[in-house]
Coordinates of C-alpha atoms in Angstrom, one line a residue:
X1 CA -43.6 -0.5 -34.2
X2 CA -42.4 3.3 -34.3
X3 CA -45.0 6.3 -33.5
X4 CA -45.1 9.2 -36.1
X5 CA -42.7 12.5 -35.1
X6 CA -45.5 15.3 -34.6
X7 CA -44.5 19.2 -34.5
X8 CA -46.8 21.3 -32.7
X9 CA -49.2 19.2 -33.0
X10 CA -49.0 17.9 -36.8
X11 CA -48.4 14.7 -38.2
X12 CA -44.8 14.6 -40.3
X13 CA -45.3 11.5 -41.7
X14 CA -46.6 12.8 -45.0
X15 CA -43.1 14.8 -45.6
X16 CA -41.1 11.0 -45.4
X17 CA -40.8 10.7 -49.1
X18 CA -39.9 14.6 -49.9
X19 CA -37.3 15.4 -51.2
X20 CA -35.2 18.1 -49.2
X21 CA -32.6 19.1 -51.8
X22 CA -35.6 19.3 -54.1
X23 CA -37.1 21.7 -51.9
X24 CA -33.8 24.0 -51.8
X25 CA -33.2 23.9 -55.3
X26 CA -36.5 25.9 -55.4
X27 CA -35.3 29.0 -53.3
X28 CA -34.1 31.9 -54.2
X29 CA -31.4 32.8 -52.6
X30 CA -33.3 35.4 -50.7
X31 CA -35.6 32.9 -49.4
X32 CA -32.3 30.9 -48.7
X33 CA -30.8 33.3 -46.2
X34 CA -33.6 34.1 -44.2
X35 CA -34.2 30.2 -43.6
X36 CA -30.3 30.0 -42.4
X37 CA -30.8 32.5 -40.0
X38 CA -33.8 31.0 -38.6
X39 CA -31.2 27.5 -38.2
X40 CA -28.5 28.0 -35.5
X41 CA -26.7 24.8 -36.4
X42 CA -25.2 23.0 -33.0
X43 CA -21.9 22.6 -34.6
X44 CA -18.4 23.1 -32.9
X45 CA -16.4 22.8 -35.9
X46 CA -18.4 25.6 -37.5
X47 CA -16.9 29.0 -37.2
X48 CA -19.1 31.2 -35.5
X49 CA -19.7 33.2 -38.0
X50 CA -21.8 30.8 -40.0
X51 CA -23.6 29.6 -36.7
X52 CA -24.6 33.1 -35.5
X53 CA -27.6 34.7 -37.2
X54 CA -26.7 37.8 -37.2
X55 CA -25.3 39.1 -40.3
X56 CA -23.3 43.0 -40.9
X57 CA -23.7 44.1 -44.3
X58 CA -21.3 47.1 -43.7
X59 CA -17.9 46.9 -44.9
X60 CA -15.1 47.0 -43.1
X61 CA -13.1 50.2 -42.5
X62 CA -9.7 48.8 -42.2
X63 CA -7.5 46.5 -40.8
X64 CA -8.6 45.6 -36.5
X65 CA -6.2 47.3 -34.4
X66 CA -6.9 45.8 -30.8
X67 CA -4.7 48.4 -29.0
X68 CA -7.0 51.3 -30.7
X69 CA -10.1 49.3 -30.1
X70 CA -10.1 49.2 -26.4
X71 CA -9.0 52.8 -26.3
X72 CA -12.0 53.6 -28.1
X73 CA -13.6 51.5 -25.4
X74 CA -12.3 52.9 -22.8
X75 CA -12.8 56.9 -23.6
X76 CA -16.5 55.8 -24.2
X77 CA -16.7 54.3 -21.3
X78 CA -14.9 57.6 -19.4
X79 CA -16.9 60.4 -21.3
X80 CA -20.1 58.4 -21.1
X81 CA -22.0 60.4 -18.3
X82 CA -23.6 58.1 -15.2
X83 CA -27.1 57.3 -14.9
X84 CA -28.9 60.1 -12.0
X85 CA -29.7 58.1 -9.2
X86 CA -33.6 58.4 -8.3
X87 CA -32.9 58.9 -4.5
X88 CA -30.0 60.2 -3.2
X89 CA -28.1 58.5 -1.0
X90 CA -28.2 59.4 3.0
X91 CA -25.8 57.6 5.5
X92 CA -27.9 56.3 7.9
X93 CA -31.1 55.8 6.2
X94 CA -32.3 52.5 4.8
X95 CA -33.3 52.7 1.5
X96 CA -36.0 50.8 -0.1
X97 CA -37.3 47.7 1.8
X98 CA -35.3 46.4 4.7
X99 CA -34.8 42.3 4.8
X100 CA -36.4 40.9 8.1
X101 CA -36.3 36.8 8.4
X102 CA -38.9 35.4 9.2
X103 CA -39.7 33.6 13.0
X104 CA -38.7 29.9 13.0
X105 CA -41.6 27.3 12.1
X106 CA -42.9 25.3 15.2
X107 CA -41.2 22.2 13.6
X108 CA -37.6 23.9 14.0
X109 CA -38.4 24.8 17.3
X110 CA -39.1 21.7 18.5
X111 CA -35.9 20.3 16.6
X112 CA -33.7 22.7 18.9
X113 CA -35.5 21.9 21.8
X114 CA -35.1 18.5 21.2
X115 CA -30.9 19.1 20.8
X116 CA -30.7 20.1 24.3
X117 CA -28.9 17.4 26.6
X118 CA -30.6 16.6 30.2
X119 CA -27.1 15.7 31.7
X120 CA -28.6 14.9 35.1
X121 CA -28.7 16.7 38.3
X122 CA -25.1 15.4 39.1
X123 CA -23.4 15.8 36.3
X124 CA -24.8 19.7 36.4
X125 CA -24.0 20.1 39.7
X126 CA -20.6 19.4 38.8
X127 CA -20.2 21.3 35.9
X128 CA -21.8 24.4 37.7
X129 CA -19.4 24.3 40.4
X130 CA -16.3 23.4 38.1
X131 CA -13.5 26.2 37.9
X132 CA -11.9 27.3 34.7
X133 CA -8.8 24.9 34.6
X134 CA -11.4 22.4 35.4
X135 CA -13.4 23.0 32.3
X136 CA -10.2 23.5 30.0
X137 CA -9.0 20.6 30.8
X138 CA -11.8 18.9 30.0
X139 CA -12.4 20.6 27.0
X140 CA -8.3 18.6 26.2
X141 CA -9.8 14.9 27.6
X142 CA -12.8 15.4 25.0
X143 CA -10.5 16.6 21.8
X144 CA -11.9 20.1 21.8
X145 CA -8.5 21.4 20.3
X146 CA -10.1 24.7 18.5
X147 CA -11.3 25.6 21.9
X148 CA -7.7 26.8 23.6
X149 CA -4.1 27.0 22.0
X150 CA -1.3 25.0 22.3
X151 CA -0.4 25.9 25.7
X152 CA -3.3 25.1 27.2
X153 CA -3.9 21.9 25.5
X154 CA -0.5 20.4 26.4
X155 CA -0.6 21.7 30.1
X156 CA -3.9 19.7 30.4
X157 CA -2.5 16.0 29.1
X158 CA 0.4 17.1 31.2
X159 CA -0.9 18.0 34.4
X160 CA 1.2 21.2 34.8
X161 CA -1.2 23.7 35.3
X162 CA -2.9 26.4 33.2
X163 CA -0.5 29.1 32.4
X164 CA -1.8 32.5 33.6
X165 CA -3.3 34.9 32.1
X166 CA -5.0 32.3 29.2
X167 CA -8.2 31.2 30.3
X168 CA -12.1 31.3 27.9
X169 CA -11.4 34.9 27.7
X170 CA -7.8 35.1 25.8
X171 CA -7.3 34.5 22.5
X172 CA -7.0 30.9 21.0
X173 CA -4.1 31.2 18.5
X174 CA -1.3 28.7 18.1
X175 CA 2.0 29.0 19.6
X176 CA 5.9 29.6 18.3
X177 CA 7.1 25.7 17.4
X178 CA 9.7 24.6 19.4
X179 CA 12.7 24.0 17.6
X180 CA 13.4 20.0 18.0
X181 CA 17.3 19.0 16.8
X182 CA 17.3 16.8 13.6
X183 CA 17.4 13.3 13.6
X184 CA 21.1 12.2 14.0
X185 CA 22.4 10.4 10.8
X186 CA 22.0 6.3 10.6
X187 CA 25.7 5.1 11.7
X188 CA 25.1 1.2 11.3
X189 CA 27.2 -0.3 8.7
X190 CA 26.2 -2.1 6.0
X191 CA 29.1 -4.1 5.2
X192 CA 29.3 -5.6 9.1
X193 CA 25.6 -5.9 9.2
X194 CA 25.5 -7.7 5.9
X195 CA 28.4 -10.1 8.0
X196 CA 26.5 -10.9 10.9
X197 CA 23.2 -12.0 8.6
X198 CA 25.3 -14.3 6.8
X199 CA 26.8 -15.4 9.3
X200 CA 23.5 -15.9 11.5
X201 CA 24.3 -14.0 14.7
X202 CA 22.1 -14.2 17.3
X203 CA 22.2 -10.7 18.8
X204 CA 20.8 -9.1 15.5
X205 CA 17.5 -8.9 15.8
X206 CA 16.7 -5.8 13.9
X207 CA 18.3 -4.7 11.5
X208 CA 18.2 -0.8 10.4
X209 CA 19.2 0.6 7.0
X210 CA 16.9 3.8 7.2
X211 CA 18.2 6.3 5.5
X212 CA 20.7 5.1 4.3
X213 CA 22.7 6.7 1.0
X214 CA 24.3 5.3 -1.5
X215 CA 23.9 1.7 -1.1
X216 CA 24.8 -0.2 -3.8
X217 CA 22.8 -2.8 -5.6
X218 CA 25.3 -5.8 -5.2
X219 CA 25.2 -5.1 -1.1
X220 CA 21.6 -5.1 -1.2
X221 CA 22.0 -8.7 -3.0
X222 CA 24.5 -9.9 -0.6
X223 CA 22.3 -9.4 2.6
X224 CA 19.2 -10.6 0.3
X225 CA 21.0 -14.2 -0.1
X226 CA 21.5 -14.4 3.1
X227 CA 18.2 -14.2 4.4
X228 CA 16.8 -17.4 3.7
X229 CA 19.7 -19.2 6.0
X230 CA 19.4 -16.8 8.6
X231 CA 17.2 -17.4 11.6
X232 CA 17.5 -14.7 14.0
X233 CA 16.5 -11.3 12.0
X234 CA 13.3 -10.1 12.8
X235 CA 12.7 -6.9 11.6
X236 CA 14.0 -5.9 8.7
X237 CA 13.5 -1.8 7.9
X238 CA 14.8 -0.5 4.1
X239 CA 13.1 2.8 4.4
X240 CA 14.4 5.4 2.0
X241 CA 17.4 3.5 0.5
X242 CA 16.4 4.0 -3.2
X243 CA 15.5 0.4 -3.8
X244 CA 14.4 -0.1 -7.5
X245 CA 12.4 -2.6 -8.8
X246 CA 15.3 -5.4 -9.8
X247 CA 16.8 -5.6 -5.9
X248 CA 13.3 -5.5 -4.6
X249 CA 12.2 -8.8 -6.7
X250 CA 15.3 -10.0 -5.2
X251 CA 13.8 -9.4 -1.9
X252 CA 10.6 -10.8 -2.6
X253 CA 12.5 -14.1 -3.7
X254 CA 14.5 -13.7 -0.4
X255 CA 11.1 -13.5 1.6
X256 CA 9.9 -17.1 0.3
X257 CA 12.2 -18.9 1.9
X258 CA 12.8 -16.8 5.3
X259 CA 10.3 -18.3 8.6
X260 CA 11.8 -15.9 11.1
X261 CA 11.5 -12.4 9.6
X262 CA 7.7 -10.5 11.5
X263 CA 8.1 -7.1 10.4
X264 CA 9.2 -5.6 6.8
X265 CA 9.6 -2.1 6.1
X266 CA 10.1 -0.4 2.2
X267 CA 8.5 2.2 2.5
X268 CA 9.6 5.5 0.2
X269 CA 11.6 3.9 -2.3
X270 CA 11.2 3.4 -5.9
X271 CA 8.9 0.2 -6.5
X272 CA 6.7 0.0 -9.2
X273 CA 2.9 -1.1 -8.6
X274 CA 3.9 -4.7 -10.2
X275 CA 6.4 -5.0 -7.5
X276 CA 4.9 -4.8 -4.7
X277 CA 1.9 -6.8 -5.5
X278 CA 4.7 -9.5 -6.1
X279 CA 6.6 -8.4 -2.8
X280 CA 2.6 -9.0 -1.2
X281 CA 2.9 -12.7 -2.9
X282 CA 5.7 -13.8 -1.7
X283 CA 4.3 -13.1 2.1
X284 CA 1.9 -16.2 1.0
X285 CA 4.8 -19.1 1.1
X286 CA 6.2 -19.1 4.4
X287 CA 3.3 -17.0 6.1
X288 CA 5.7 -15.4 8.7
X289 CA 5.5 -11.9 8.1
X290 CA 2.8 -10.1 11.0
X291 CA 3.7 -6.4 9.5
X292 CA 4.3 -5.0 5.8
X293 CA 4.9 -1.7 4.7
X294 CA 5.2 0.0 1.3
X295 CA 4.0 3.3 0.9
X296 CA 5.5 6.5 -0.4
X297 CA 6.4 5.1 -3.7
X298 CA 7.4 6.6 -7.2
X299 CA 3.9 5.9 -8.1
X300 CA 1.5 7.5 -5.4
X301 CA -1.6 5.3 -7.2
X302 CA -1.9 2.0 -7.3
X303 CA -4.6 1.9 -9.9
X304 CA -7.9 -0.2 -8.9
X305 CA -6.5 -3.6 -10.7
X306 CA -3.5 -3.3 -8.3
X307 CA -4.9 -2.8 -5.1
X308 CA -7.8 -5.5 -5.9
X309 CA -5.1 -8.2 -6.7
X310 CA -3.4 -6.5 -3.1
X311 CA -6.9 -7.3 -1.7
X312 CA -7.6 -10.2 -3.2
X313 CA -3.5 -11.9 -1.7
X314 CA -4.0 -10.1 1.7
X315 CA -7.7 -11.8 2.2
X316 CA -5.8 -15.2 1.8
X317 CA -2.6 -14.5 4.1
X318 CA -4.1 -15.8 8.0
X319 CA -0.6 -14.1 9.5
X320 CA -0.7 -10.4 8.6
X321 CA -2.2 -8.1 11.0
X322 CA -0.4 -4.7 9.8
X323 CA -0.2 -3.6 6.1
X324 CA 0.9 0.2 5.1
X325 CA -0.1 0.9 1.7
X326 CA -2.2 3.9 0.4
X327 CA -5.4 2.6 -0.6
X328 CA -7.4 4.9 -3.1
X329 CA -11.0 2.7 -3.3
X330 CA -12.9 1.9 -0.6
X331 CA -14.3 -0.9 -0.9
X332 CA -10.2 -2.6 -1.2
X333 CA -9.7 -0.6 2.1
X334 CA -12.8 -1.8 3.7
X335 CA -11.7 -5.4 2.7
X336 CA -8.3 -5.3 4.3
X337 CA -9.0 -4.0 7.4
X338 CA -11.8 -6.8 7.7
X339 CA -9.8 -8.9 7.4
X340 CA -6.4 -7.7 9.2
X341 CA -9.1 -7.4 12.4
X342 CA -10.3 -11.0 11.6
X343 CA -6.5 -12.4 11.7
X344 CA -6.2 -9.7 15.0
X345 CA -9.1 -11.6 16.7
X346 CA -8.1 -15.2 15.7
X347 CA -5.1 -14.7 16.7
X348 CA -6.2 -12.9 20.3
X349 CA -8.3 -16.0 20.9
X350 CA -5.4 -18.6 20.7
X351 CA -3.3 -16.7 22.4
X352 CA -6.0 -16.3 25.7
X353 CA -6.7 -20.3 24.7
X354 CA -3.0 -21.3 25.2
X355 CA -2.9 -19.0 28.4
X356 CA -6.1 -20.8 29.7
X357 CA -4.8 -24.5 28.9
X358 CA -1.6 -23.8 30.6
X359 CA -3.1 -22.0 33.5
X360 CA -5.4 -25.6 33.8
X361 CA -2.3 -27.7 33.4
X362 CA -0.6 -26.0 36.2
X363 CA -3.1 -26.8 38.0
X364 CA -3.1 -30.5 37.3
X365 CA 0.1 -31.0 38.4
X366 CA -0.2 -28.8 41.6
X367 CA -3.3 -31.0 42.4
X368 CA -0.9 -34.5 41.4
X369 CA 2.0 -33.8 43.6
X370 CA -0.4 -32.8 46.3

């Protein structure tokens, strides 16, 4: 059931069965033009001279010359005399009505009132009676960095002192950096390191390829084969090595079948999306790996199918407690770090459980060979 279109008040439903080109047909062409400037068709594709209503019958004088047009412009513009103003203008007199805000309402009042903090007789007396250093310092413990410079702020977690002369009175700006010496080059080798994985030596613990240039893709396969027979190597870092997609699947393979590797690091290389979701699935077999890190990729976003899969493998892993990856959406974020603290917490309570049992066992036999 439909209801009849009115205009202005008028039922339309006896014009249903007209005819419109009927209609038209019995114009003249007069009649015609004055109904198309009454229409201002909402058309993009229409030039605008057939949308605008307005119409110049004149004909043109000759070809548009821009350049001569905004000269013309510009010299009517120049020799067109200003307007007189009304009331001449004094310095120092207001002229017309001057602004004055009006007084607060009672409810805002009351609101600012209510902002003020009773911190207690003590806590007043102390604050009354607190020097200058005192209060800067303070002003550091509580993170009120826009309230002193530099100097001040790192004197006060230091415990060296104010410098003189900078108290509430001078000026807060920032300091000249200290120049800090850039980070030596990585010296470790890759071929001896690659030796000692294979060769499951116990003093390698961590092993550091940060930085690293050049490294080809057959060295990065010869210490990836090693790792599953290795049992030692702990952390592994890979952190701007230009690692591409086809050694990093040959990591993720690696990572399957490795129990003693905690912490992975891959971060600013050049893995695709798809790749480290895999790298993420692999973490699932052996459920070994406490830290994983890929940010700083080729591809800064993810894309919300990506990190949900990420989301949707981390919420199953019961080992990971760190993972470094730039989460656009929330809600993925929010779900990680649920869960990361869940496996935090579980993992806190064995640990204080095992303490506790073998605290009681001690105990036992202290109280048998007594």
């Amino acid at each position: 059931m439909t209801t009849n279109q009115k205009l202005y008040g008028k039922d339309l439903s006896a014009y249903d069965d007209v005819d419109v080109d009927t209609l038209l047909s019995q114009l003249s062409p007069e009649e015609i033009n004055i109904l198309a400037k009454e229409v201002d068709p909402d058309d993009n594709l229409l030039p605008p001279s057939q949308r605008c209503s307005y119409a110049c019958d004149k004909d043109p004088t000759g070809p548009l010359n821009r350049k001569k047009l905004i000269e013309h412009i510009n010299k009517q513009a120049l020799e067109t005399p200003d307007k007189p103003e009304l009331k001449p203008y004094v310095p120092g007199t207001i002229r017309g009505k001057k602004w004055i805000p009006p007084p607060p309402s009672a409810k805002e009042a009351e609101a600012e009132e209510q902002i003020t903090i009773d911190l207690g007789d003590e806590y007043e007396h102390a604050l009354s009676a607190a020097t200058q250093e005192e209060i800067i310092d303070l002003a550091a413990i509580l993170g009120f960095h826009s309230m002193m410079n530099q100097d001040q702020y790192h004197a006060s977690l230091l415990s060296k002192g104010q410098p003189i002369g900078l108290g509430w009175d001078g000026i807060t700006k920032a300091s000249q950096p200290k120049p800090y010496p850039a980070d030596p080059p990585n010296m470790t080798d890759p071929d001896t390191t690659i030796k000692q994985v294979q060769d499951d030596d116990h003093t390698l613990i961590d092993l550091n390829w940060n930085n690293i240039k050049n490294i080809s893709e057959e060295k990065f396969t010869q210490l990836f084969e090693a790792l599953p027979s290795n049992t030692h190597l702990e952390t592994l870092s890979l952190t701007n090595t230009a690692m591409t997609d086809t050694t990093a699947l040959k990591l993720a393979e690696a990572l399957e079948h490795n129990n003693t590797l905690r912490v992975v690091n891959v971060e600013t290389n050049f893995i695709s999306p798809a790749v480290i979701v895999r790298l993420i699935k692999s973490l699932l077999t052996t459920k070994s790996i406490e830290e994983f890190r890929a940010s700083n990729q080729r591809s800064q976003v993810l894309g919300n199918k990506i990190e949900m899969e990420i989301t949707g493998l981390v919420e199953q892993n019961p080992t990971l407690l760190r993972l470094g990856l730039h989460l656009e959406y929330n809600d993925a974020r929010h779900r990680i770090a649920m869960h990361l603290q869940r496996n935090i917490d579980r993992i806190r309570k064995d640990l204080t459980l095992r303490l506790q049992f073998r605290f009681f066992n001690n105990l036992r036999r202290k109280a048998l060979i007594k």
